[in-house]
PDB file of C-alpha atoms in Angstrom:
ATOM      1  CA  MET A   1     -11.304  -1.649 -23.434  1.00  0.00           C
ATOM      2  CA  ASN A   2      -8.813  -1.805 -20.566  1.00  0.00           C
ATOM      3  CA  ASN A   3      -9.868   1.665 -19.359  1.00  0.00           C
ATOM      4  CA  PHE A   4     -13.517   0.547 -19.521  1.00  0.00           C
ATOM      5  CA  LYS A   5     -12.734  -2.445 -17.291  1.00  0.00           C
ATOM      6  CA  ARG A   6     -10.920  -0.159 -14.870  1.00  0.00           C
ATOM      7  CA  LEU A   7     -13.928   2.172 -14.645  1.00  0.00           C
ATOM      8  CA  ILE A   8     -16.392  -0.698 -14.153  1.00  0.00           C
ATOM      9  CA  ALA A   9     -14.263  -2.259 -11.409  1.00  0.00           C
ATOM     10  CA  ALA A  10     -13.895   1.101  -9.671  1.00  0.00           C
ATOM     11  CA  ALA A  11     -17.647   1.803  -9.932  1.00  0.00           C
ATOM     12  CA  VAL A  12     -18.422  -1.558  -8.310  1.00  0.00           C
ATOM     13  CA  ILE A  13     -15.804  -1.478  -5.552  1.00  0.00           C
ATOM     14  CA  LEU A  14     -15.522   2.161  -4.472  1.00  0.00           C
ATOM     15  CA  PRO A  15     -19.081   2.873  -3.166  1.00  0.00           C
ATOM     16  CA  GLY A  16     -19.076  -0.231  -0.975  1.00  0.00           C
ATOM     17  CA  LEU A  17     -15.574   0.506   0.297  1.00  0.00           C
ATOM     18  CA  ILE A  18     -16.457   4.119   1.172  1.00  0.00           C
ATOM     19  CA  ALA A  19     -19.598   3.021   3.026  1.00  0.00           C
ATOM     20  CA  TYR A  20     -17.673   0.300   4.874  1.00  0.00           C
ATOM     21  CA  ILE A  21     -15.020   2.724   6.118  1.00  0.00           C
ATOM     22  CA  TYR A  22     -17.407   5.591   6.907  1.00  0.00           C
ATOM     23  CA  PHE A  23     -20.263   3.825   8.687  1.00  0.00           C
ATOM     24  CA  LEU A  24     -18.577   0.929  10.506  1.00  0.00           C
ATOM     25  CA  PRO A  25     -16.506   1.374  13.692  1.00  0.00           C
ATOM     26  CA  PRO A  26     -12.667   1.214  13.632  1.00  0.00           C
ATOM     27  CA  PRO A  27     -12.296  -2.544  14.409  1.00  0.00           C
ATOM     28  CA  TYR A  28     -13.961  -3.338  11.083  1.00  0.00           C
ATOM     29  CA  PHE A  29     -11.411  -1.191   9.311  1.00  0.00           C
ATOM     30  CA  LEU A  30      -8.647  -3.054  11.129  1.00  0.00           C
ATOM     31  CA  ALA A  31     -10.125  -6.357   9.903  1.00  0.00           C
ATOM     32  CA  LEU A  32     -10.186  -4.954   6.356  1.00  0.00           C
ATOM     33  CA  LEU A  33      -6.518  -3.936   6.614  1.00  0.00           C
ATOM     34  CA  VAL A  34      -5.538  -7.378   7.917  1.00  0.00           C
ATOM     35  CA  GLY A  35      -7.293  -8.988   4.942  1.00  0.00           C
ATOM     36  CA  ILE A  36      -5.649  -6.608   2.464  1.00  0.00           C
ATOM     37  CA  SER A  37      -2.271  -7.222   4.080  1.00  0.00           C
ATOM     38  CA  VAL A  38      -2.603 -11.009   3.833  1.00  0.00           C
ATOM     39  CA  LEU A  39      -3.753 -10.962   0.191  1.00  0.00           C
ATOM     40  CA  ALA A  40      -1.063  -8.468  -0.865  1.00  0.00           C
ATOM     41  CA  MET A  41       1.662 -10.516   0.859  1.00  0.00           C
ATOM     42  CA  ARG A  42       0.414 -13.623  -0.931  1.00  0.00           C
ATOM     43  CA  GLU A  43       0.747 -11.828  -4.276  1.00  0.00           C
ATOM     44  CA  PHE A  44       4.237 -10.641  -3.357  1.00  0.00           C
ATOM     45  CA  TYR A  45       5.438 -14.115  -2.364  1.00  0.00           C
ATOM     46  CA  ILE A  46       3.942 -15.822  -5.420  1.00  0.00           C
ATOM     47  CA  MET A  47       5.454 -13.094  -7.600  1.00  0.00           C
ATOM     48  CA  TYR A  48       8.870 -14.023  -6.199  1.00  0.00           C
ATOM     49  CA  LYS A  49       8.144 -17.776  -6.491  1.00  0.00           C
ATOM     50  CA  VAL A  50       8.555 -18.422  -2.773  1.00  0.00           C
ATOM     51  CA  PRO A  51       7.715 -22.123  -2.111  1.00  0.00           C
ATOM     52  CA  LEU A  52       4.273 -22.848  -0.673  1.00  0.00           C
ATOM     53  CA  LYS A  53       5.788 -24.425   2.465  1.00  0.00           C
ATOM     54  CA  LEU A  54       7.379 -21.052   3.253  1.00  0.00           C
ATOM     55  CA  TYR A  55       4.955 -18.478   1.933  1.00  0.00           C
ATOM     56  CA  LEU A  56       1.972 -19.861   3.882  1.00  0.00           C
ATOM     57  CA  PRO A  57       3.806 -19.518   7.227  1.00  0.00           C
ATOM     58  CA  GLY A  58       5.150 -16.191   5.914  1.00  0.00           C
ATOM     59  CA  ILE A  59       1.607 -14.909   5.374  1.00  0.00           C
ATOM     60  CA  LEU A  60       0.593 -16.084   8.852  1.00  0.00           C
ATOM     61  CA  VAL A  61       3.613 -14.373  10.424  1.00  0.00           C
ATOM     62  CA  GLY A  62       2.985 -11.213   8.426  1.00  0.00           C
ATOM     63  CA  GLY A  63      -0.683 -11.105   9.411  1.00  0.00           C
ATOM     64  CA  ILE A  64       0.143 -11.556  13.088  1.00  0.00           C
ATOM     65  CA  LEU A  65       2.876  -8.911  12.921  1.00  0.00           C
ATOM     66  CA  PHE A  66       0.476  -6.509  11.268  1.00  0.00           C
ATOM     67  CA  TYR A  67      -2.088  -7.030  14.012  1.00  0.00           C
ATOM     68  CA  MET A  68       0.577  -6.656  16.709  1.00  0.00           C
ATOM     69  CA  SER A  69       1.945  -3.444  15.207  1.00  0.00           C
ATOM     70  CA  CYS A  70      -1.566  -1.968  15.330  1.00  0.00           C
ATOM     71  CA  VAL A  71      -2.908  -3.316  18.620  1.00  0.00           C
ATOM     72  CA  GLN A  72       0.162  -4.348  20.655  1.00  0.00           C
ATOM     73  CA  PRO A  73       3.051  -2.250  19.282  1.00  0.00           C
ATOM     74  CA  ALA A  74       5.124  -2.834  22.438  1.00  0.00           C
ATOM     75  CA  TYR A  75       5.538  -6.486  21.393  1.00  0.00           C
ATOM     76  CA  PHE A  76       6.199  -5.823  17.705  1.00  0.00           C
ATOM     77  CA  LEU A  77       9.987  -6.305  17.874  1.00  0.00           C
ATOM     78  CA  ASP A  78       9.487  -9.537  19.830  1.00  0.00           C
ATOM     79  CA  GLY A  79       7.109 -10.687  17.131  1.00  0.00           C
ATOM     80  CA  ILE A  80       9.628  -9.919  14.371  1.00  0.00           C
ATOM     81  CA  PHE A  81      12.291 -11.992  16.124  1.00  0.00           C
ATOM     82  CA  ILE A  82       9.972 -14.945  16.757  1.00  0.00           C
ATOM     83  CA  GLY A  83       8.518 -14.804  13.239  1.00  0.00           C
ATOM     84  CA  ILE A  84      11.858 -14.709  11.428  1.00  0.00           C
ATOM     85  CA  PHE A  85      13.242 -17.429  13.699  1.00  0.00           C
ATOM     86  CA  LEU A  86      10.290 -19.709  12.910  1.00  0.00           C
ATOM     87  CA  LEU A  87      10.622 -19.131   9.160  1.00  0.00           C
ATOM     88  CA  LEU A  88      14.347 -19.892   9.281  1.00  0.00           C
ATOM     89  CA  LEU A  89      13.639 -23.014  11.330  1.00  0.00           C
ATOM     90  CA  ILE A  90      11.016 -24.204   8.832  1.00  0.00           C
ATOM     91  CA  ARG A  91      13.471 -23.659   5.963  1.00  0.00           C
ATOM     92  CA  LEU A  92      16.205 -25.502   7.873  1.00  0.00           C
ATOM     93  CA  LEU A  93      14.033 -28.534   8.616  1.00  0.00           C
ATOM     94  CA  THR A  94      12.198 -28.840   5.285  1.00  0.00           C
ATOM     95  CA  THR A  95      15.005 -28.268   2.775  1.00  0.00           C
ATOM     96  CA  ARG A  96      18.226 -30.253   2.942  1.00  0.00           C
ATOM     97  CA  THR A  97      20.315 -27.841   0.918  1.00  0.00           C
ATOM     98  CA  PRO A  98      21.431 -24.278   1.677  1.00  0.00           C
ATOM     99  CA  SER A  99      21.089 -23.382  -1.999  1.00  0.00           C
ATOM    100  CA  GLY A 100      18.431 -20.723  -2.590  1.00  0.00           C
ATOM    101  CA  ILE A 101      18.001 -19.717   1.048  1.00  0.00           C
ATOM    102  CA  MET A 102      18.296 -15.968   0.372  1.00  0.00           C
ATOM    103  CA  SER A 103      15.989 -16.039  -2.652  1.00  0.00           C
ATOM    104  CA  GLU A 104      13.331 -17.732  -0.494  1.00  0.00           C
ATOM    105  CA  ILE A 105      13.708 -16.047   2.895  1.00  0.00           C
ATOM    106  CA  GLY A 106      14.578 -12.585   1.560  1.00  0.00           C
ATOM    107  CA  PRO A 107      11.151 -11.901  -0.045  1.00  0.00           C
ATOM    108  CA  LEU A 108       9.405 -13.131   3.121  1.00  0.00           C
ATOM    109  CA  GLY A 109      11.126 -10.591   5.342  1.00  0.00           C
ATOM    110  CA  VAL A 110      10.857  -7.741   2.854  1.00  0.00           C
ATOM    111  CA  GLY A 111       7.226  -8.636   2.133  1.00  0.00           C
ATOM    112  CA  PHE A 112       5.852  -8.396   5.634  1.00  0.00           C
ATOM    113  CA  LEU A 113       7.844  -5.263   6.456  1.00  0.00           C
ATOM    114  CA  TYR A 114       7.104  -3.504   3.157  1.00  0.00           C
ATOM    115  CA  ILE A 115       3.422  -4.461   3.085  1.00  0.00           C
ATOM    116  CA  SER A 116       2.295  -5.067   6.679  1.00  0.00           C
ATOM    117  CA  GLY A 117       4.655  -2.534   8.214  1.00  0.00           C
ATOM    118  CA  PHE A 118       3.766   0.321   5.882  1.00  0.00           C
ATOM    119  CA  LEU A 119       0.058  -0.550   5.767  1.00  0.00           C
ATOM    120  CA  SER A 120      -0.225  -0.401   9.568  1.00  0.00           C
ATOM    121  CA  PHE A 121       0.118   3.397   9.466  1.00  0.00           C
ATOM    122  CA  GLN A 122      -3.378   3.547   7.983  1.00  0.00           C
ATOM    123  CA  TRP A 123      -4.719   2.076  11.195  1.00  0.00           C
ATOM    124  CA  PHE A 124      -3.055   4.843  13.187  1.00  0.00           C
ATOM    125  CA  LEU A 125      -4.613   7.374  10.826  1.00  0.00           C
ATOM    126  CA  ARG A 126      -8.072   5.799  11.254  1.00  0.00           C
ATOM    127  CA  ASP A 127      -7.842   5.288  15.004  1.00  0.00           C
ATOM    128  CA  ASP A 128      -7.795   8.949  15.968  1.00  0.00           C
ATOM    129  CA  VAL A 129     -10.244  11.717  16.801  1.00  0.00           C
ATOM    130  CA  LEU A 130     -11.153  12.463  13.183  1.00  0.00           C
ATOM    131  CA  GLY A 131     -11.442   8.778  12.336  1.00  0.00           C
ATOM    132  CA  ALA A 132     -12.289   8.028   8.722  1.00  0.00           C
ATOM    133  CA  ARG A 133     -11.683  11.595   7.526  1.00  0.00           C
ATOM    134  CA  HIS A 134      -7.922  11.140   7.386  1.00  0.00           C
ATOM    135  CA  ILE A 135      -8.358   7.894   5.452  1.00  0.00           C
ATOM    136  CA  PHE A 136     -10.545   9.595   2.856  1.00  0.00           C
ATOM    137  CA  PHE A 137      -8.080  12.480   2.732  1.00  0.00           C
ATOM    138  CA  LEU A 138      -5.274   9.976   2.044  1.00  0.00           C
ATOM    139  CA  TYR A 139      -7.059   7.880  -0.549  1.00  0.00           C
ATOM    140  CA  GLY A 140      -8.722  10.802  -2.306  1.00  0.00           C
ATOM    141  CA  SER A 141      -5.428  12.659  -2.652  1.00  0.00           C
ATOM    142  CA  VAL A 142      -3.576   9.588  -3.905  1.00  0.00           C
ATOM    143  CA  TRP A 143      -6.344   8.493  -6.278  1.00  0.00           C
ATOM    144  CA  ILE A 144      -6.525  11.921  -7.939  1.00  0.00           C
ATOM    145  CA  ALA A 145      -2.703  12.082  -8.012  1.00  0.00           C
ATOM    146  CA  ASP A 146      -2.526   8.696  -9.767  1.00  0.00           C
ATOM    147  CA  SER A 147      -5.243   9.686 -12.238  1.00  0.00           C
ATOM    148  CA  ALA A 148      -3.619  13.036 -13.037  1.00  0.00           C
ATOM    149  CA  ALA A 149      -0.240  11.344 -13.489  1.00  0.00           C
ATOM    150  CA  TYR A 150      -1.756   8.800 -15.885  1.00  0.00           C
ATOM    151  CA  TYR A 151      -3.695  11.227 -18.081  1.00  0.00           C
ATOM    152  CA  ILE A 152      -1.117  14.026 -18.132  1.00  0.00           C
ATOM    153  CA  GLY A 153       1.632  11.489 -18.794  1.00  0.00           C
ATOM    154  CA  THR A 154      -0.403   9.856 -21.572  1.00  0.00           C
ATOM    155  CA  PHE A 155      -1.341  13.035 -23.431  1.00  0.00           C
ATOM    156  CA  LEU A 156       1.540  15.386 -22.622  1.00  0.00           C
ATOM    157  CA  GLY A 157       4.381  13.122 -21.542  1.00  0.00           C
ATOM    158  CA  LYS A 158       7.548  13.296 -23.661  1.00  0.00           C
ATOM    159  CA  ASN A 159      10.464  12.984 -21.236  1.00  0.00           C
ATOM    160  CA  LYS A 160      11.049   9.598 -19.642  1.00  0.00           C
ATOM    161  CA  LEU A 161      11.312   9.685 -15.865  1.00  0.00           C
ATOM    162  CA  TYR A 162      12.931   6.331 -14.973  1.00  0.00           C
ATOM    163  CA  PRO A 163      12.826   3.961 -17.976  1.00  0.00           C
ATOM    164  CA  ALA A 164      14.876   1.216 -16.290  1.00  0.00           C
ATOM    165  CA  ILE A 165      12.132   0.805 -13.680  1.00  0.00           C
ATOM    166  CA  SER A 166       8.960   2.032 -15.381  1.00  0.00           C
ATOM    167  CA  PRO A 167       9.289   2.753 -19.123  1.00  0.00           C
ATOM    168  CA  ASN A 168       5.928   4.534 -19.364  1.00  0.00           C
ATOM    169  CA  LYS A 169       6.503   7.030 -16.551  1.00  0.00           C
ATOM    170  CA  THR A 170       7.325  10.570 -17.680  1.00  0.00           C
ATOM    171  CA  VAL A 171       8.536  13.748 -16.032  1.00  0.00           C
ATOM    172  CA  GLU A 172       5.298  15.414 -17.095  1.00  0.00           C
ATOM    173  CA  GLY A 173       3.321  12.625 -15.439  1.00  0.00           C
ATOM    174  CA  ALA A 174       5.336  13.139 -12.244  1.00  0.00           C
ATOM    175  CA  PHE A 175       4.341  16.811 -12.188  1.00  0.00           C
ATOM    176  CA  GLY A 176       0.783  15.657 -12.833  1.00  0.00           C
ATOM    177  CA  SER A 177       0.945  13.429  -9.770  1.00  0.00           C
ATOM    178  CA  MET A 178       2.090  16.320  -7.597  1.00  0.00           C
ATOM    179  CA  LEU A 179      -0.612  18.608  -9.016  1.00  0.00           C
ATOM    180  CA  GLY A 180      -3.285  15.945  -8.661  1.00  0.00           C
ATOM    181  CA  GLY A 181      -2.274  15.289  -5.062  1.00  0.00           C
ATOM    182  CA  THR A 182      -2.656  18.982  -4.297  1.00  0.00           C
ATOM    183  CA  VAL A 183      -6.077  19.219  -5.948  1.00  0.00           C
ATOM    184  CA  GLY A 184      -7.215  15.990  -4.293  1.00  0.00           C
ATOM    185  CA  ALA A 185      -6.126  17.134  -0.838  1.00  0.00           C
ATOM    186  CA  VAL A 186      -8.014  20.413  -1.167  1.00  0.00           C
ATOM    187  CA  ILE A 187     -11.158  18.623  -2.375  1.00  0.00           C
ATOM    188  CA  MET A 188     -10.997  16.025   0.411  1.00  0.00           C
ATOM    189  CA  LYS A 189     -10.452  18.695   3.053  1.00  0.00           C
ATOM    190  CA  ILE A 190     -13.545  20.584   1.912  1.00  0.00           C
ATOM    191  CA  ILE A 191     -15.828  17.582   1.363  1.00  0.00           C
ATOM    192  CA  PHE A 192     -14.975  15.781   4.609  1.00  0.00           C
ATOM    193  CA  ASN A 193     -14.317  18.889   6.726  1.00  0.00           C
ATOM    194  CA  VAL A 194     -10.843  17.804   7.798  1.00  0.00           C
ATOM    195  CA  ASN A 195     -10.558  20.694  10.231  1.00  0.00           C
ATOM    196  CA  ASP A 196      -7.157  19.838  11.720  1.00  0.00           C
ATOM    197  CA  ILE A 197      -5.555  20.608   8.338  1.00  0.00           C
ATOM    198  CA  THR A 198      -5.517  24.235   7.206  1.00  0.00           C
ATOM    199  CA  MET A 199      -5.974  25.044   3.542  1.00  0.00           C
ATOM    200  CA  MET A 200      -2.308  25.932   3.131  1.00  0.00           C
ATOM    201  CA  LYS A 201      -1.273  22.737   4.890  1.00  0.00           C
ATOM    202  CA  ALA A 202      -3.630  20.761   2.644  1.00  0.00           C
ATOM    203  CA  ILE A 203      -1.958  22.223  -0.451  1.00  0.00           C
ATOM    204  CA  VAL A 204       1.539  21.384   0.753  1.00  0.00           C
ATOM    205  CA  THR A 205       0.514  17.979   2.125  1.00  0.00           C
ATOM    206  CA  GLY A 206      -1.262  17.091  -1.110  1.00  0.00           C
ATOM    207  CA  ALA A 207       1.825  17.903  -3.179  1.00  0.00           C
ATOM    208  CA  VAL A 208       3.944  15.724  -0.872  1.00  0.00           C
ATOM    209  CA  LEU A 209       1.413  12.895  -1.099  1.00  0.00           C
ATOM    210  CA  GLY A 210       1.480  13.169  -4.895  1.00  0.00           C
ATOM    211  CA  ILE A 211       5.254  12.683  -4.835  1.00  0.00           C
ATOM    212  CA  ALA A 212       4.929   9.849  -2.302  1.00  0.00           C
ATOM    213  CA  ALA A 213       2.331   8.121  -4.491  1.00  0.00           C
ATOM    214  CA  LEU A 214       4.683   8.261  -7.462  1.00  0.00           C
ATOM    215  CA  ILE A 215       7.545   6.858  -5.398  1.00  0.00           C
ATOM    216  CA  GLY A 216       5.288   4.064  -4.131  1.00  0.00           C
ATOM    217  CA  ASP A 217       4.385   3.166  -7.710  1.00  0.00           C
ATOM    218  CA  LEU A 218       8.057   3.130  -8.721  1.00  0.00           C
ATOM    219  CA  ILE A 219       9.028   0.948  -5.760  1.00  0.00           C
ATOM    220  CA  GLU A 220       6.459  -1.680  -6.692  1.00  0.00           C
ATOM    221  CA  SER A 221       7.528  -1.458 -10.345  1.00  0.00           C
ATOM    222  CA  MET A 222      11.088  -2.129  -9.179  1.00  0.00           C
ATOM    223  CA  PHE A 223       9.931  -5.297  -7.433  1.00  0.00           C
ATOM    224  CA  LYS A 224       7.861  -6.427 -10.437  1.00  0.00           C
ATOM    225  CA  ARG A 225      10.661  -5.898 -12.945  1.00  0.00           C
ATOM    226  CA  ASP A 226      13.042  -7.771 -10.667  1.00  0.00           C
ATOM    227  CA  ALA A 227      10.528 -10.636 -10.427  1.00  0.00           C
ATOM    228  CA  GLY A 228       9.841 -10.521 -14.186  1.00  0.00           C
ATOM    229  CA  VAL A 229       6.075  -9.901 -14.014  1.00  0.00           C
ATOM    230  CA  LYS A 230       3.795  -7.192 -15.413  1.00  0.00           C
ATOM    231  CA  ASP A 231       1.172  -7.222 -12.638  1.00  0.00           C
ATOM    232  CA  SER A 232       1.279  -8.606  -9.123  1.00  0.00           C
ATOM    233  CA  SER A 233      -1.767 -10.759 -10.079  1.00  0.00           C
ATOM    234  CA  ASN A 234      -4.971 -10.579 -12.141  1.00  0.00           C
ATOM    235  CA  LEU A 235      -7.270 -10.316  -9.124  1.00  0.00           C
ATOM    236  CA  ILE A 236      -9.016  -7.092 -10.213  1.00  0.00           C
ATOM    237  CA  PRO A 237     -10.090  -6.934 -13.898  1.00  0.00           C
ATOM    238  CA  GLY A 238      -8.310  -4.133 -15.717  1.00  0.00           C
ATOM    239  CA  HIS A 239      -6.355  -3.147 -12.601  1.00  0.00           C
ATOM    240  CA  GLY A 240      -4.004  -6.075 -11.993  1.00  0.00           C
ATOM    241  CA  GLY A 241      -3.458  -7.280  -8.462  1.00  0.00           C
ATOM    242  CA  LEU A 242      -4.294  -5.898  -5.058  1.00  0.00           C
ATOM    243  CA  LEU A 243      -0.673  -4.873  -4.530  1.00  0.00           C
ATOM    244  CA  ASP A 244      -0.858  -2.897  -7.788  1.00  0.00           C
ATOM    245  CA  LYS A 245      -3.743  -0.889  -6.296  1.00  0.00           C
ATOM    246  CA  ILE A 246      -2.228  -0.162  -2.895  1.00  0.00           C
ATOM    247  CA  ASP A 247       1.388   0.483  -3.931  1.00  0.00           C
ATOM    248  CA  SER A 248       0.952   4.268  -3.830  1.00  0.00           C
ATOM    249  CA  VAL A 249      -0.796   4.388  -0.443  1.00  0.00           C
ATOM    250  CA  LEU A 250       1.775   2.026   1.087  1.00  0.00           C
ATOM    251  CA  ILE A 251       4.218   4.939   0.926  1.00  0.00           C
ATOM    252  CA  ALA A 252       1.771   7.842   1.140  1.00  0.00           C
ATOM    253  CA  GLY A 253       0.097   6.480   4.305  1.00  0.00           C
ATOM    254  CA  PRO A 254       3.190   6.663   6.544  1.00  0.00           C
ATOM    255  CA  ILE A 255       4.101  10.042   5.011  1.00  0.00           C
ATOM    256  CA  LEU A 256       0.686  11.492   5.875  1.00  0.00           C
ATOM    257  CA  TYR A 257       0.846  10.055   9.388  1.00  0.00           C
ATOM    258  CA  LEU A 258       4.253  11.623  10.013  1.00  0.00           C
ATOM    259  CA  LEU A 259       3.174  14.967   8.540  1.00  0.00           C
ATOM    260  CA  LEU A 260       0.096  15.095  10.767  1.00  0.00           C
ATOM    261  CA  ARG A 261       1.987  14.022  13.850  1.00  0.00           C
ATOM    262  CA  TYR A 262       5.041  16.237  13.577  1.00  0.00           C
ATOM    263  CA  SER A 263       3.806  19.357  11.775  1.00  0.00           C
TER     264      SER A 263
END
C-alpha cells in the first residue's frame, strides 16, 4: 500500500515538475528553489522543535540567504553575519534565560546552510549554457540511484551498512545506488543530449552521484534519528516530507556542479 501511494504521488508530481523546469525560463526555476528551500527549512526547524518566534525569522533569513547566494553571491557572507546577528538578538530579547540557547539557535544555523546553501548549487547548474539538461541529468541519476538502492537492498540486502543511523540500509543497497547512478547518468545523457559530458565521464559521474545520493540520505537520517522522528513531515503521501525527497540531491547537486566545473 505504501509503495502504491509512492507511485501515485510520483505520477502526479513528476510530469508537472518536468514541464515546469523544461519549458519555463530560469527565473521560474529560481522561484521554485526558493519555495522548496523555505518549506524544507520549516520541516527541519519543526523537527528540532525550534520555537515559532525563532523559526519564522529563521525561515525568512534562510530564504533571503538562498536568494543572495544565487543572485548576489558577493554579499552572501554579509548576509550570513546580519542574519545570525538578528536571530541572536531576537533570542536575547524574547527569552529571559540562557538555558536552551544552543538547542534553539544551532538548528537555525545548520538548517539554512545545509538546506539553502547546498540547494543553491542547483541554480548554478540550471543557469548555464545547457540550462535544464544538467538538472535532469542530476535528478534522473539520483532518482534511479535511489530506486536501485531500495529494490536491490530490499531483495538482496543482507549486510547492514550503518545500523546506528539507518537500520534498513545495506551494503548491497549501497552498491545498487552506485550502479543505479551510473545507469541513470547514461540514460539522462542520451535522452537529453548532454553533450558537454562524454559517455565515459557520464559513467564515472553517475557512480559518484550514486554514492553522493546515499551519503545525502544518511546525513538526513542522522538528523532525523537525533531529532527522534521517522519522517521530516507527512507532506507527501507515502513519501514523507519534502526534506525526505531532496536529501539525496542536496549532496549530489554540489558534487555534480564541482565535477562539471573542475573536470
